[in-house]
């Protein structure tokens, strides 16, 4: 039995499975769920003047950021909470997002990090035993402005052809000419140091899953993901996480067996303090960098970086391991890359992107240091590259015995 009642749809017991957002009344023997057809208009305006109309998703308001797209079919909660997306409006290319809800276990940081969210259709009634909240409610509770109902295929093609660009989402009725003025004042991602905005404020420790720990690792937090810390801890590492601007003497004070350089948002060339810190660490301790950490290691060695047209974001990017002769399907999230031709002669290219022939990894011959551009910890994504954490442990073991 089904009936409309104000802002709710009324369903007789037994017509729907249990879900965290459905309210059951024992007095009436009916369920109450939010009426799904109530919509509010929203608009997305791109820097090139393109306008997309849709309906509001999450909080009603306005947000600005660089618009990019992610090709993952699942893992939207990990995407939303990844600090590397700070300052960006993320569009999901998969058309149906939110069908398994969100939960506390899948957080990759302490809160949602994206500036805004774009989907073709958001599911407000999740069906999964792990679901604790509906995606739509979660976005609203965290004041995240989004838009749904627009043609995300057309938007993705626009970004692919014109490149990533700034955009503004509004669901508060602001006139288009005013939105364009605000958008024009938004700075480009190039030249922005965003790592300091997402780094931890104080050092903290993550205990090893093995006691006593096999290794002690100092991790520089430029926007570190929780699954990186989980994998290091599971491998027997006790990890001390330090703020991005921590000086070298503090990092090495506890005599760590190695230093991990984390992922993070923004332009790597703008993170001058991080480049200088890595330069001082070269040759003193084993180094392993991921994403922004990979770029900072390259810059510290004298290489250069550049902005990709629309970046690599998703869980299906093929990377060739040149040393093993194998292909890995990888999880990626970056808008900048290292120019392989500028690496010093001492460096060996180890990984190569098969989609656009860009550098995905390298190692140094004379010092204990290596890095990859992609995310071997995944979250979300395939686990093909988790062997890199074992390689870090092997590097620390060899350095300790030398």
mmCIF file of N, CA and C in Angstrom, residues 275 278-279 282 296-303 342-344 346-347 362 364 367 369:
data_model
loop_
_atom_site.group_PDB
_atom_site.id
_atom_site.type_symbol
_atom_site.label_atom_id
_atom_site.label_comp_id
_atom_site.label_asym_id
_atom_site.label_seq_id
_atom_site.Cartn_x
_atom_site.Cartn_y
_atom_site.Cartn_z
ATOM 1 N N UNK A 275 59.553 20.599 -0.747
ATOM 2 C CA UNK A 275 60.672 20.300 -1.643
ATOM 3 C C UNK A 275 61.993 20.411 -0.895
ATOM 4 N N UNK A 278 62.442 17.459 1.593
ATOM 5 C CA UNK A 278 62.838 16.227 0.914
ATOM 6 C C UNK A 278 64.285 16.317 0.446
ATOM 7 N N UNK A 279 64.691 17.465 -0.035
ATOM 8 C CA UNK A 279 66.084 17.643 -0.491
ATOM 9 C C UNK A 279 67.062 17.396 0.656
ATOM 10 N N UNK A 282 67.442 13.539 1.381
ATOM 11 C CA UNK A 282 68.043 12.674 0.373
ATOM 12 C C UNK A 282 69.342 12.050 0.875
ATOM 13 N N UNK A 296 57.153 15.734 -5.213
ATOM 14 C CA UNK A 296 58.093 16.485 -4.374
ATOM 15 C C UNK A 296 59.473 15.848 -4.395
ATOM 16 N N UNK A 297 59.528 14.509 -4.423
ATOM 17 C CA UNK A 297 60.814 13.825 -4.524
ATOM 18 C C UNK A 297 61.495 14.191 -5.842
ATOM 19 N N UNK A 298 60.747 14.185 -6.931
ATOM 20 C CA UNK A 298 61.307 14.540 -8.230
ATOM 21 C C UNK A 298 61.802 15.984 -8.248
ATOM 22 N N UNK A 299 61.020 16.887 -7.698
ATOM 23 C CA UNK A 299 61.417 18.300 -7.662
ATOM 24 C C UNK A 299 62.666 18.491 -6.802
ATOM 25 N N UNK A 300 62.754 17.756 -5.698
ATOM 26 C CA UNK A 300 63.937 17.853 -4.836
ATOM 27 C C UNK A 300 65.190 17.354 -5.545
ATOM 28 N N UNK A 301 65.015 16.445 -6.498
ATOM 29 C CA UNK A 301 66.143 15.911 -7.268
ATOM 30 C C UNK A 301 66.507 16.787 -8.461
ATOM 31 N N UNK A 302 65.712 17.842 -8.686
ATOM 32 C CA UNK A 302 66.007 18.766 -9.780
ATOM 33 C C UNK A 302 65.123 18.624 -10.994
ATOM 34 N N UNK A 303 64.157 17.730 -10.963
ATOM 35 C CA UNK A 303 63.232 17.564 -12.090
ATOM 36 C C UNK A 303 62.159 18.646 -12.048
ATOM 37 N N UNK A 342 63.303 15.360 -17.438
ATOM 38 C CA UNK A 342 64.069 16.239 -16.562
ATOM 39 C C UNK A 342 64.650 15.512 -15.351
ATOM 40 N N UNK A 343 64.364 14.216 -15.207
ATOM 41 C CA UNK A 343 64.937 13.454 -14.092
ATOM 42 C C UNK A 343 66.449 13.351 -14.259
ATOM 43 N N UNK A 344 67.207 13.403 -13.166
ATOM 44 C CA UNK A 344 68.663 13.256 -13.272
ATOM 45 C C UNK A 344 69.057 11.863 -13.749
ATOM 46 N N UNK A 346 70.831 9.680 -12.554
ATOM 47 C CA UNK A 346 70.881 8.664 -11.508
ATOM 48 C C UNK A 346 69.539 7.963 -11.307
ATOM 49 N N UNK A 347 68.461 8.523 -11.860
ATOM 50 C CA UNK A 347 67.118 7.975 -11.654
ATOM 51 C C UNK A 347 66.722 7.024 -12.777
ATOM 52 N N UNK A 362 59.536 6.105 -10.437
ATOM 53 C CA UNK A 362 60.982 6.045 -10.656
ATOM 54 C C UNK A 362 61.665 5.684 -9.345
ATOM 55 N N UNK A 364 65.834 5.847 -7.395
ATOM 56 C CA UNK A 364 67.194 6.384 -7.469
ATOM 57 C C UNK A 364 68.194 5.240 -7.297
ATOM 58 N N UNK A 367 70.915 6.491 -3.995
ATOM 59 C CA UNK A 367 70.341 6.744 -2.667
ATOM 60 C C UNK A 367 69.079 5.900 -2.517
ATOM 61 N N UNK A 369 65.701 5.696 -2.377
ATOM 62 C CA UNK A 369 64.491 6.491 -2.591
ATOM 63 C C UNK A 369 63.764 6.010 -3.842
#
